[in-house]
Tab-separated table of N, CA, C and O in Angstrom:
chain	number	residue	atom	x	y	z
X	254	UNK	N	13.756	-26.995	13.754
X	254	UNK	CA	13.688	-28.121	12.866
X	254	UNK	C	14.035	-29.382	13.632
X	254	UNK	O	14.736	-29.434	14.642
X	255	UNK	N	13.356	-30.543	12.917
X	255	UNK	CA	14.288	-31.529	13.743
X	255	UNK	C	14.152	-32.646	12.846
X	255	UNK	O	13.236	-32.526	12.033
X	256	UNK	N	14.907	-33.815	12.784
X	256	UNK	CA	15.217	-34.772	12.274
X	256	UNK	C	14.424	-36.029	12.399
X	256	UNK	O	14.060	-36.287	13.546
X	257	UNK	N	14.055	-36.928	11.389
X	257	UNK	CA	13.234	-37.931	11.887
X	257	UNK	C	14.033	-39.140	10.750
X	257	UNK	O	14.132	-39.162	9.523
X	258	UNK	N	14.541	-40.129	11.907
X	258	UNK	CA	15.535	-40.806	10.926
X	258	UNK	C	14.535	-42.019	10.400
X	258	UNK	O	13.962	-42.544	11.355
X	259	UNK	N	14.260	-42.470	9.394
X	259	UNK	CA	13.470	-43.758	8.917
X	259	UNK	C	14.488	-44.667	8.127
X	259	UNK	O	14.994	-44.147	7.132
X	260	UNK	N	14.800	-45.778	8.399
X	260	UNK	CA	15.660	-46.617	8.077
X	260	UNK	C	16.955	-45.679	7.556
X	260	UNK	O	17.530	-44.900	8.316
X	261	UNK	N	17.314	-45.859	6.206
X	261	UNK	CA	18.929	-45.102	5.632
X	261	UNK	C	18.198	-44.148	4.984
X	261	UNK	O	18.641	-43.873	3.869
X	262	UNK	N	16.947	-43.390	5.419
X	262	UNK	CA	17.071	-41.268	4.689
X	262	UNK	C	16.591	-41.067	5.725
X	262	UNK	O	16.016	-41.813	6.518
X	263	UNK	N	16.867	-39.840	5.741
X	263	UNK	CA	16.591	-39.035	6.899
X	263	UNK	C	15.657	-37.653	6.383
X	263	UNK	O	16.037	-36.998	5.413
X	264	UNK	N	14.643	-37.363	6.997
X	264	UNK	CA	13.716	-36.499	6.458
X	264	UNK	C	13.569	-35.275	7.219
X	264	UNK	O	14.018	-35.236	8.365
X	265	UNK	N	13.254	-34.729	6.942
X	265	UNK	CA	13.396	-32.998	7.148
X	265	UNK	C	12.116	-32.810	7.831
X	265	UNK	O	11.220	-32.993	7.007
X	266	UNK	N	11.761	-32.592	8.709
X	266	UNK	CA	10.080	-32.406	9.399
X	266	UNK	C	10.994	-30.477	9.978
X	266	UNK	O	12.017	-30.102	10.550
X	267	UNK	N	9.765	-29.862	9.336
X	267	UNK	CA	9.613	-28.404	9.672
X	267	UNK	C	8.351	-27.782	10.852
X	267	UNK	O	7.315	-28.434	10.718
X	268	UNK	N	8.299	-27.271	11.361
X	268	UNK	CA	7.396	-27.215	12.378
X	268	UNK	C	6.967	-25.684	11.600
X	268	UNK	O	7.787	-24.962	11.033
X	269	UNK	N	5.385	-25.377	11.735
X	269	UNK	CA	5.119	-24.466	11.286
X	269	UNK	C	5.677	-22.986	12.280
X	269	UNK	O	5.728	-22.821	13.499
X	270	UNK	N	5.984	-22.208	11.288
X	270	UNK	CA	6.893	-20.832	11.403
X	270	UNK	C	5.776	-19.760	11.899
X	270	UNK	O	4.921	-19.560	11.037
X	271	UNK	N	5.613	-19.078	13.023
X	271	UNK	CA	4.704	-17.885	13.336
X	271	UNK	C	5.626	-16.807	12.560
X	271	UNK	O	6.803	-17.039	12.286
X	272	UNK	N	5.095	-15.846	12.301
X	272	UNK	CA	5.867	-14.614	11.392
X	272	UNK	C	6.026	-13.950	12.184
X	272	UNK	O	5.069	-13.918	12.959
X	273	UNK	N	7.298	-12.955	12.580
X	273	UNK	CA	7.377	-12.180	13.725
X	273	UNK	C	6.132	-11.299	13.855
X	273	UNK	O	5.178	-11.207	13.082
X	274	UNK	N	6.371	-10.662	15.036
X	274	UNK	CA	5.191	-9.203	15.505
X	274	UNK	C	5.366	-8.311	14.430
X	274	UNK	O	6.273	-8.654	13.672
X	275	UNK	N	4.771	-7.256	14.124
X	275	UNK	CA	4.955	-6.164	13.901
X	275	UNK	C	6.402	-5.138	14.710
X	275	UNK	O	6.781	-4.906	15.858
X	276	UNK	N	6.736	-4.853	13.618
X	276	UNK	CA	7.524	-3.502	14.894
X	276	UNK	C	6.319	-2.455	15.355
X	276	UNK	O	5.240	-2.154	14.845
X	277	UNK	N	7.146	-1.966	16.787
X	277	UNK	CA	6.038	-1.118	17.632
X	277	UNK	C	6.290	0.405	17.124
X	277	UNK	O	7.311	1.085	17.024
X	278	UNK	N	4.979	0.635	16.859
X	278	UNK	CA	4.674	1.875	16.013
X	278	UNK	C	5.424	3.357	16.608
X	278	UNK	O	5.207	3.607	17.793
X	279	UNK	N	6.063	4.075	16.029
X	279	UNK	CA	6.912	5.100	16.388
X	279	UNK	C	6.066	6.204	16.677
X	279	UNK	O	5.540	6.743	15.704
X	280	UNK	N	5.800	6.700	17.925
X	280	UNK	CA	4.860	7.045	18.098
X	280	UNK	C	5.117	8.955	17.373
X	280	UNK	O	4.405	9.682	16.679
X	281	UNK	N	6.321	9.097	17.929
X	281	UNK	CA	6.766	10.192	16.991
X	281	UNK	C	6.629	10.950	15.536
X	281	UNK	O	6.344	12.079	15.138
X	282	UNK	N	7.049	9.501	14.894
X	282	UNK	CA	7.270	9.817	13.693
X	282	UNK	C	5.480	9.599	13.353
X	282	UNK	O	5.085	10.405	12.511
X	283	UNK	N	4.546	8.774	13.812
X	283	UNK	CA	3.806	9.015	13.117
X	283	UNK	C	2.907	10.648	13.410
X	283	UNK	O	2.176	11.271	12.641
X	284	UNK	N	3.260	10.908	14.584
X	284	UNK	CA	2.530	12.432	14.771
X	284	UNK	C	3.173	13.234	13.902
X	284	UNK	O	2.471	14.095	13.371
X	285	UNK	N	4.488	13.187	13.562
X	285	UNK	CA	5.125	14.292	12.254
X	285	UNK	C	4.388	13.944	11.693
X	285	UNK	O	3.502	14.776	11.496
X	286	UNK	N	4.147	12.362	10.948
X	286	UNK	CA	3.960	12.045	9.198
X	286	UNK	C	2.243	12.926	9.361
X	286	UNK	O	2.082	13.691	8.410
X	287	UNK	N	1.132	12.920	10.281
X	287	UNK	CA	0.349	13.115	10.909
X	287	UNK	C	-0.261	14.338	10.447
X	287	UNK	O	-1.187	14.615	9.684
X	288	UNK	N	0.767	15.140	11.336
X	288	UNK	CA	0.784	16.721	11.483
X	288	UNK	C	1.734	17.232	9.574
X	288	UNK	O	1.556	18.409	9.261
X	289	UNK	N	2.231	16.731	8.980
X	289	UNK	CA	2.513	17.272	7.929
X	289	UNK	C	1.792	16.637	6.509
X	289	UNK	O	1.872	16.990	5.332
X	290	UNK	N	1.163	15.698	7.085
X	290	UNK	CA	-0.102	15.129	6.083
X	290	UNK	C	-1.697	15.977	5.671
X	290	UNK	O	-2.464	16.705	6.302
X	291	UNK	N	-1.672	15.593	4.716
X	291	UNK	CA	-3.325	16.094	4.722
X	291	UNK	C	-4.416	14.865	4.891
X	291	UNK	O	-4.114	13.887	4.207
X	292	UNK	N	-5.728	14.709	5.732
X	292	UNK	CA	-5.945	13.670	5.525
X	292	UNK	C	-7.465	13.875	4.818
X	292	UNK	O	-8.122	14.902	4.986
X	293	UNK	N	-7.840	12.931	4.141
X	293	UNK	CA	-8.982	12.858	3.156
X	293	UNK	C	-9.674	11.202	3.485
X	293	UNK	O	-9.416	10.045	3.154
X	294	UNK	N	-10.626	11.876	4.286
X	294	UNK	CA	-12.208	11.072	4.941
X	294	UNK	C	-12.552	10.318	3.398
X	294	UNK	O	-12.578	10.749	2.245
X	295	UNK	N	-12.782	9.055	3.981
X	295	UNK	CA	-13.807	8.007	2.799
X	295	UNK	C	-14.900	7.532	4.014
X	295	UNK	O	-15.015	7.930	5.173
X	296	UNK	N	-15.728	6.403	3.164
X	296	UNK	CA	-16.748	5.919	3.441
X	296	UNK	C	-16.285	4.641	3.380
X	296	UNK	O	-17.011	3.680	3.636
X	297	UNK	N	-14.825	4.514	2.975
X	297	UNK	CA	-15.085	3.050	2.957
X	297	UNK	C	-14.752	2.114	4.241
X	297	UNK	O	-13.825	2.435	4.985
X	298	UNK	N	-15.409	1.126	4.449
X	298	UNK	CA	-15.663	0.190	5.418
X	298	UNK	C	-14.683	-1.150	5.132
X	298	UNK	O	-15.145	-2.092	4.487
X	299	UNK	N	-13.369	-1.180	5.622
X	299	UNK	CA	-12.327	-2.843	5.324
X	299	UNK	C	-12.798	-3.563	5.948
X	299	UNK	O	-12.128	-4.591	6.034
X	300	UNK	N	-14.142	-3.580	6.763
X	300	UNK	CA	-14.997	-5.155	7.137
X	300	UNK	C	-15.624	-5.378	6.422
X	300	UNK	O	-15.962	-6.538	6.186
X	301	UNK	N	-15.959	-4.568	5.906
X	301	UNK	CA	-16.632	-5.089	4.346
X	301	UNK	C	-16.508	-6.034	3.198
X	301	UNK	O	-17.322	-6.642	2.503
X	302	UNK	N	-15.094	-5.940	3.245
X	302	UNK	CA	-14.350	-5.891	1.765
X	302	UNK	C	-14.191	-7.849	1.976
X	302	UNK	O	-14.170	-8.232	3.146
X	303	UNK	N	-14.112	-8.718	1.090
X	303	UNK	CA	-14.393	-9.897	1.188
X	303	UNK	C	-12.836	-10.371	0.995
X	303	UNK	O	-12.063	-10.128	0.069
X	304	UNK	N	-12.646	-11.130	2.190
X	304	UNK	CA	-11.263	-12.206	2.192
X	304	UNK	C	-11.417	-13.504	2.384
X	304	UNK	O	-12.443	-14.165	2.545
X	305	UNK	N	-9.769	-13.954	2.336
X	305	UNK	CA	-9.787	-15.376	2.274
X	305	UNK	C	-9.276	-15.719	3.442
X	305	UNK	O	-8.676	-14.728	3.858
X	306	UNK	N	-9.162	-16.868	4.435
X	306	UNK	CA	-8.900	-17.378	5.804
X	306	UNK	C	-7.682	-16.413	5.943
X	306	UNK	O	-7.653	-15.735	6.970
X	307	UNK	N	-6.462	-16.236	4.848
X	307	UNK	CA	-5.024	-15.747	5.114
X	307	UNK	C	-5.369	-14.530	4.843
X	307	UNK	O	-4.302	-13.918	4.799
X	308	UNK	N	-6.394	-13.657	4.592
X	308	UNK	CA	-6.296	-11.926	4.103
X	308	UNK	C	-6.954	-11.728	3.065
X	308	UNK	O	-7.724	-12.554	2.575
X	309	UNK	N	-6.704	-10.517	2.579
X	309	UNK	CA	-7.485	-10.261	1.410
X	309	UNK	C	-6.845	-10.204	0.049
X	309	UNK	O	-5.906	-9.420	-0.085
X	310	UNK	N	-7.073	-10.634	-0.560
X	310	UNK	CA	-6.724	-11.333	-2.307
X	310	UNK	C	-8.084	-10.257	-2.583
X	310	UNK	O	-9.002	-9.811	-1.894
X	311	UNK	N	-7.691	-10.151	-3.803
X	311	UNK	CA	-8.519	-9.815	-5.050
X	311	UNK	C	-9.598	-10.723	-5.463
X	311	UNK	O	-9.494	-11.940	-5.305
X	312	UNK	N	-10.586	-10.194	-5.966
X	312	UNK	CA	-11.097	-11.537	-6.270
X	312	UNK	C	-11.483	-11.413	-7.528
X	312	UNK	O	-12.194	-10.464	-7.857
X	313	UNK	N	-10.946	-12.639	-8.693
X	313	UNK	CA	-11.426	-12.735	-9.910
X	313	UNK	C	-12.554	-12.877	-10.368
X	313	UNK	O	-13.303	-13.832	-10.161
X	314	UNK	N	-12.791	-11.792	-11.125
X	314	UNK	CA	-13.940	-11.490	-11.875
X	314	UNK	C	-14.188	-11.649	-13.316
X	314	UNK	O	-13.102	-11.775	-13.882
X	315	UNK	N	-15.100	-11.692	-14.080
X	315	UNK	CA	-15.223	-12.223	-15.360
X	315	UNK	C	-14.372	-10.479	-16.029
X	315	UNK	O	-14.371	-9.461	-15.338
X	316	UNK	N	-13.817	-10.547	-17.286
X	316	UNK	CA	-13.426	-9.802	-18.051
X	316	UNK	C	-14.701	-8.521	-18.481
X	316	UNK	O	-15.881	-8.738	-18.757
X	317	UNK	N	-14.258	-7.692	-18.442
X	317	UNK	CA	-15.591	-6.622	-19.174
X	317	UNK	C	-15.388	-5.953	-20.312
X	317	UNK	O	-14.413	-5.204	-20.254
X	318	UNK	N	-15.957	-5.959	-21.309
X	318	UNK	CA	-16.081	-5.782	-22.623
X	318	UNK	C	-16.090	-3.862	-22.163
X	318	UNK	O	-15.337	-3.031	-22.671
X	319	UNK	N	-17.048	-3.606	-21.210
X	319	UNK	CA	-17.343	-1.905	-21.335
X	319	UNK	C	-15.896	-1.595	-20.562
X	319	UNK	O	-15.276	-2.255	-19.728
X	320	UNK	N	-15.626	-0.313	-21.191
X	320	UNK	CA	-14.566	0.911	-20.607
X	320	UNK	C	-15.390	2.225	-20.470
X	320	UNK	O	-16.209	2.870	-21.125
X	321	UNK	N	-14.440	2.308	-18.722
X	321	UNK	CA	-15.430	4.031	-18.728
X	321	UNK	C	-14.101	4.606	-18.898
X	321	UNK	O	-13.020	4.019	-18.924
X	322	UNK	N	-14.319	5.665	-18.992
X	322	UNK	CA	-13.767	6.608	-18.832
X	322	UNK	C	-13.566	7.683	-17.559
X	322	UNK	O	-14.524	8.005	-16.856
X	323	UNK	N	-12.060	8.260	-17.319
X	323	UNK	CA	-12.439	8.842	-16.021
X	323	UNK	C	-13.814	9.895	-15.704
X	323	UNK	O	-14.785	9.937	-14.948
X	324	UNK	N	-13.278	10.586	-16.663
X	324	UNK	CA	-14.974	11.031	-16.143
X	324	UNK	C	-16.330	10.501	-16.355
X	324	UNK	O	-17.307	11.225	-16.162
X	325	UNK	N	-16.430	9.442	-16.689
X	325	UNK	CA	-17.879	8.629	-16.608
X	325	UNK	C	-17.482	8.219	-15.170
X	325	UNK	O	-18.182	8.908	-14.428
X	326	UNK	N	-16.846	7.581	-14.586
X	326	UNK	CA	-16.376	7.181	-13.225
X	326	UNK	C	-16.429	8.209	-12.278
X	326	UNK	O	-16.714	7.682	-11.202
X	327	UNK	N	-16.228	9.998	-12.089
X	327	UNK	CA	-15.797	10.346	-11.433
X	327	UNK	C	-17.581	11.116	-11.289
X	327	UNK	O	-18.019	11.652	-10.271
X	328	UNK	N	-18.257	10.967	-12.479
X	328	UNK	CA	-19.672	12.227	-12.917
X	328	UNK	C	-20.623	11.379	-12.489
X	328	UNK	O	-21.740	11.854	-12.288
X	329	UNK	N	-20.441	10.247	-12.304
X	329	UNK	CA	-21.465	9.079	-12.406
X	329	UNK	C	-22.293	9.613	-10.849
X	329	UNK	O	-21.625	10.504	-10.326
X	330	UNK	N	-23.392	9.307	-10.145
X	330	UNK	CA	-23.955	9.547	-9.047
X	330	UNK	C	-24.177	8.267	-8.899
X	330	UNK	O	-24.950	8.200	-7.943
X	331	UNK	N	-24.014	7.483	-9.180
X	331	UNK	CA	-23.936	5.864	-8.367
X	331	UNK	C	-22.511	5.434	-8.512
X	331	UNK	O	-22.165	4.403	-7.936
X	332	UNK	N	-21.688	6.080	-9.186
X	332	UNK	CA	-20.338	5.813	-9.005
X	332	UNK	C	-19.497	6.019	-7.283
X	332	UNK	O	-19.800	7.004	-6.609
X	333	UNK	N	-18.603	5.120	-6.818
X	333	UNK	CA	-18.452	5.178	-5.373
X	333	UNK	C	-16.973	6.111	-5.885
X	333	UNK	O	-16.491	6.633	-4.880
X	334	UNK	N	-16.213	6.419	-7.062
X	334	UNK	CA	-15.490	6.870	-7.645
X	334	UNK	C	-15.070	8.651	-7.194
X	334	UNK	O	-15.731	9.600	-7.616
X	335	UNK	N	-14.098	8.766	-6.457
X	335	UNK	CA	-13.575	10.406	-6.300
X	335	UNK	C	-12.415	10.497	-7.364
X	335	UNK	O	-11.742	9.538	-7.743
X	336	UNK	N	-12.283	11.857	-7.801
X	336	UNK	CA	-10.917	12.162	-7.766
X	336	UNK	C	-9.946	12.833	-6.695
X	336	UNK	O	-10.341	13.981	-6.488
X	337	UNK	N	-9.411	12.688	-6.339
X	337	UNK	CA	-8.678	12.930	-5.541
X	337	UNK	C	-7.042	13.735	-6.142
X	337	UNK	O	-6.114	12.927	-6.108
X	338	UNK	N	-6.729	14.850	-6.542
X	338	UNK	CA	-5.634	15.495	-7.098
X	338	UNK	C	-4.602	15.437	-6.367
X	338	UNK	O	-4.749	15.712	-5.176
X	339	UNK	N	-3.301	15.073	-6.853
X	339	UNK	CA	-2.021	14.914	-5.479
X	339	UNK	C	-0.871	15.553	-6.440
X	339	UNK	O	-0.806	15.151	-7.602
X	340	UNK	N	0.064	16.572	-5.954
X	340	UNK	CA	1.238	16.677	-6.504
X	340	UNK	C	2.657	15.744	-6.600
X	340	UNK	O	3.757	15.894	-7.133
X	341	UNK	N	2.020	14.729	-5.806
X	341	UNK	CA	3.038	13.897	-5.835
X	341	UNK	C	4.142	13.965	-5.161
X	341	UNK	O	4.988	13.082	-5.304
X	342	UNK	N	4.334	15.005	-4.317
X	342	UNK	CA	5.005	15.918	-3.230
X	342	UNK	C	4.972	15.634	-1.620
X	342	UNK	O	5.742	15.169	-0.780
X	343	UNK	N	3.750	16.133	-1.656
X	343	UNK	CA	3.123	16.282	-0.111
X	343	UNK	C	2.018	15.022	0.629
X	343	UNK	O	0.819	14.813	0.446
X	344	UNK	N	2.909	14.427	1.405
X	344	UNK	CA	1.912	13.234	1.750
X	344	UNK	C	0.710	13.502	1.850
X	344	UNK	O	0.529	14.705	2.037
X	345	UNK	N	-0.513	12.694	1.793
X	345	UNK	CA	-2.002	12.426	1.809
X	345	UNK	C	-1.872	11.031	2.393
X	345	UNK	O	-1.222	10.065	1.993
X	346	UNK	N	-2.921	11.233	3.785
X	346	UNK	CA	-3.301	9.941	4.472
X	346	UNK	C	-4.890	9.340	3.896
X	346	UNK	O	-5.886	10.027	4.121
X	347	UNK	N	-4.976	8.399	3.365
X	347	UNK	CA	-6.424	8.285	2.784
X	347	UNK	C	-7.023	7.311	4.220
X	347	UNK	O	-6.461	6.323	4.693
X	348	UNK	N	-8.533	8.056	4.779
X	348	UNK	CA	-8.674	7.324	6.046
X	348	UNK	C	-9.870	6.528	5.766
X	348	UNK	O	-10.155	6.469	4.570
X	349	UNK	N	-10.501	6.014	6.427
X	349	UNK	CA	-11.794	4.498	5.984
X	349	UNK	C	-12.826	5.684	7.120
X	349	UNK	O	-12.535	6.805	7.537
X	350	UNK	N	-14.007	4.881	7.325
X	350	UNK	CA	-14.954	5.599	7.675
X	350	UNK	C	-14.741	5.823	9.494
X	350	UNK	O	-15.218	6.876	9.918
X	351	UNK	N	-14.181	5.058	10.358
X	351	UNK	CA	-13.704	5.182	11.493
X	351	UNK	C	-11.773	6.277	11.783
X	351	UNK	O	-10.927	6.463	12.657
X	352	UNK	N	-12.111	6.696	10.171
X	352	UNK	CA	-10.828	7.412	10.303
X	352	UNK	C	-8.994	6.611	10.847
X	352	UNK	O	-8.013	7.155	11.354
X	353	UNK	N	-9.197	5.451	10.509
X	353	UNK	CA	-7.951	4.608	9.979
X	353	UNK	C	-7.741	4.700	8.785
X	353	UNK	O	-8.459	4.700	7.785
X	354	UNK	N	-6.303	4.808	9.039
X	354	UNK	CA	-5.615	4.835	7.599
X	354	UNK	C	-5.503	3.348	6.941
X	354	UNK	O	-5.156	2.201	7.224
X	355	UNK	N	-6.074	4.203	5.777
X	355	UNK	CA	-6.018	2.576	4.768
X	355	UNK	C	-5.122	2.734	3.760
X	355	UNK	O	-4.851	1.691	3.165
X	356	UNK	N	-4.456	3.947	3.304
X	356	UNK	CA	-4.016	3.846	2.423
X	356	UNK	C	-2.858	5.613	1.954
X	356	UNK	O	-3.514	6.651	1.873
X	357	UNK	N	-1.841	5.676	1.795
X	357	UNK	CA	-1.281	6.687	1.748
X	357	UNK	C	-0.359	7.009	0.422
X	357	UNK	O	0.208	6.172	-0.280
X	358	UNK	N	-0.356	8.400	0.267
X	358	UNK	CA	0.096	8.769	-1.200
X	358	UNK	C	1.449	9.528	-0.672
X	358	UNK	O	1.542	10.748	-0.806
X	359	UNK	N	2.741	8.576	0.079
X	359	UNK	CA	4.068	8.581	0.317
X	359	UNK	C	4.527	10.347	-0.341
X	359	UNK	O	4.837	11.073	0.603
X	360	UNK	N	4.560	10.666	-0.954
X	360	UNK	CA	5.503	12.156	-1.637
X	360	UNK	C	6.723	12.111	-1.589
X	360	UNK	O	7.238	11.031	-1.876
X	361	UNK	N	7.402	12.991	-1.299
X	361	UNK	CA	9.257	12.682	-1.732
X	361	UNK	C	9.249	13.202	-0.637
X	361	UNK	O	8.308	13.545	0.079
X	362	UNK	N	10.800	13.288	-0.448
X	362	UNK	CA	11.389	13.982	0.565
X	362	UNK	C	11.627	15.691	0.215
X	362	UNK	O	11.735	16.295	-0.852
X	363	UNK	N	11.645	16.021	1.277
X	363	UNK	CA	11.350	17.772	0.612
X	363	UNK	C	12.716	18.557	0.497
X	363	UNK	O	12.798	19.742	0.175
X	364	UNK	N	13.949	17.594	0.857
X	364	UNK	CA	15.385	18.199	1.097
X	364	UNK	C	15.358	18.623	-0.634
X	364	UNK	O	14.643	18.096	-1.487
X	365	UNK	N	16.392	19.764	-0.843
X	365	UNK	CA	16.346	20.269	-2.342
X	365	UNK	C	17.277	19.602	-2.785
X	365	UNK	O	17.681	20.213	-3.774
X	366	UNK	N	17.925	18.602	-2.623
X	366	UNK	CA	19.110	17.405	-3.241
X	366	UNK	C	18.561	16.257	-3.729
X	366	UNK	O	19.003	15.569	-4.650
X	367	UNK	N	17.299	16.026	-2.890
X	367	UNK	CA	16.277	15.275	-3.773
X	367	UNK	C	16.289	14.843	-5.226
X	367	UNK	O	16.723	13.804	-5.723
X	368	UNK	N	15.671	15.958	-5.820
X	368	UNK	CA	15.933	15.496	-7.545
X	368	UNK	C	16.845	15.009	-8.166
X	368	UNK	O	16.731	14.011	-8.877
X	369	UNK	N	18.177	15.831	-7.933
X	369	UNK	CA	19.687	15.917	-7.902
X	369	UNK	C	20.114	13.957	-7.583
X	369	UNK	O	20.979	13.145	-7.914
X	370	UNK	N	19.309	13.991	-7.050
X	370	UNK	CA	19.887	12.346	-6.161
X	370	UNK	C	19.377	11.618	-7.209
X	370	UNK	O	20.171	10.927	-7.847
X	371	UNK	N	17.701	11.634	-7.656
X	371	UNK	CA	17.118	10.835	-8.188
X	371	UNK	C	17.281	10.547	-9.519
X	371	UNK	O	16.832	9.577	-10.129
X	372	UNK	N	18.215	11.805	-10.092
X	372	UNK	CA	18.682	12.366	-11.198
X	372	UNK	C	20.000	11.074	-11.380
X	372	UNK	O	20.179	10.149	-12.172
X	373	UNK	N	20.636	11.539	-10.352
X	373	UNK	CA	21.885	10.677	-10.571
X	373	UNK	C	21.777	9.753	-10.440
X	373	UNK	O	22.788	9.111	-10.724
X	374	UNK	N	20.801	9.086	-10.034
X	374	UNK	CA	20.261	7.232	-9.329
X	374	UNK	C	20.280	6.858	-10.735
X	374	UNK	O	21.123	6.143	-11.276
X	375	UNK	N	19.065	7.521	-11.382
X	375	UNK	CA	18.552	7.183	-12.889
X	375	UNK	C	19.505	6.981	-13.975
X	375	UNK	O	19.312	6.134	-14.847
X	376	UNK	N	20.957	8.058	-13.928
X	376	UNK	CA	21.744	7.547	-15.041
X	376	UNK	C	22.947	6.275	-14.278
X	376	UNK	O	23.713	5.588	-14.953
X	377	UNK	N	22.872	6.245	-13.305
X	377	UNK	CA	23.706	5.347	-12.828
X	377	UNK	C	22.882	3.978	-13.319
X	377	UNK	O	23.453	3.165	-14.046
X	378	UNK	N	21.611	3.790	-12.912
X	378	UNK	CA	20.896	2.547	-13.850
X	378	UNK	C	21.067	2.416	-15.022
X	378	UNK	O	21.380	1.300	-15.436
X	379	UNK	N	20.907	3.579	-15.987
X	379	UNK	CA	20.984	3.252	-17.222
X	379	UNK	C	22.369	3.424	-17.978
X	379	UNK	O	22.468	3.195	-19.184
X	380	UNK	N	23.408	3.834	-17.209
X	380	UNK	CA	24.478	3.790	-17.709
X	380	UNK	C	24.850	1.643	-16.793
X	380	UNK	O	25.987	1.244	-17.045
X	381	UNK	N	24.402	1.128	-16.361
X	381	UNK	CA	24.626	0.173	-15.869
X	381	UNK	C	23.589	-1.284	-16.469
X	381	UNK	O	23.524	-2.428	-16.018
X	382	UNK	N	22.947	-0.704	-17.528
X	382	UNK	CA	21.947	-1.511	-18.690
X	382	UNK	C	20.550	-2.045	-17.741
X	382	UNK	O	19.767	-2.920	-18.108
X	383	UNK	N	20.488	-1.411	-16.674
X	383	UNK	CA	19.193	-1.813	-15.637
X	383	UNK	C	17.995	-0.900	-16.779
X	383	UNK	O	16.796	-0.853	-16.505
């Protein structure tokens, strides 16, 4: 930062902020997450997908009167729509068509104190009005 004095105020001039690096990828842990993942191939292409100078935003679309339903979405043959079944357990790496990960379905931890923990997290919130 630095100071820029103009007669009696003094003004605040900020210099634009780079955002740190990334941390450097663990090369370890990702061959576990890797090797104990399942991974499930798409078609989809993230050069594709349309952004703005800073990344990709959503982009607003008009409201739609029609609702499908999952299975109109999943039966459809012009639908780009899978189901994909997860226990909610066991990680799943979802990969793009060059086989990068775009997207992952995290699971729990598999220690058996797990629940027990999440159990007690939950009344500690609600005994605490969260």
């Amino acid at each position: 930062m630095t100071y820029v004095v103009r007669g009696p105020a003094v003004h605040l001039r900020t210099a634009p902020v780079k955002p740190p690096p990334p941390p450097p990828v663990r090369l370890k842990a990702l061959a576990k997450f890797a090797e104990l993942s399942e991974a499930i191939p798409t078609g989809v292409k993230p050069e594709e997908f349309k952004v703005a100078s800073s990344g990709f935003i959503a982009l607003d679309s008009p409201p739609s009167r029609h609702v499908l339903l999952l299975e109109q979405l999943i039966s459809s043959s012009s639908s780009n729509f899978r189901l994909i079944t997860w226990d909610s357990k066991r990680p799943k790496r979802i990969l793009d068509h060059s086989g990068h990960i775009i997207a992952v379905c995290a699971g729990q931890p598999q220690e058996e104190s797990w629940l027990e923990s999440v159990a007690q997290a939950t009344a500690l919130l609600k005994e605490a009005g969260a």
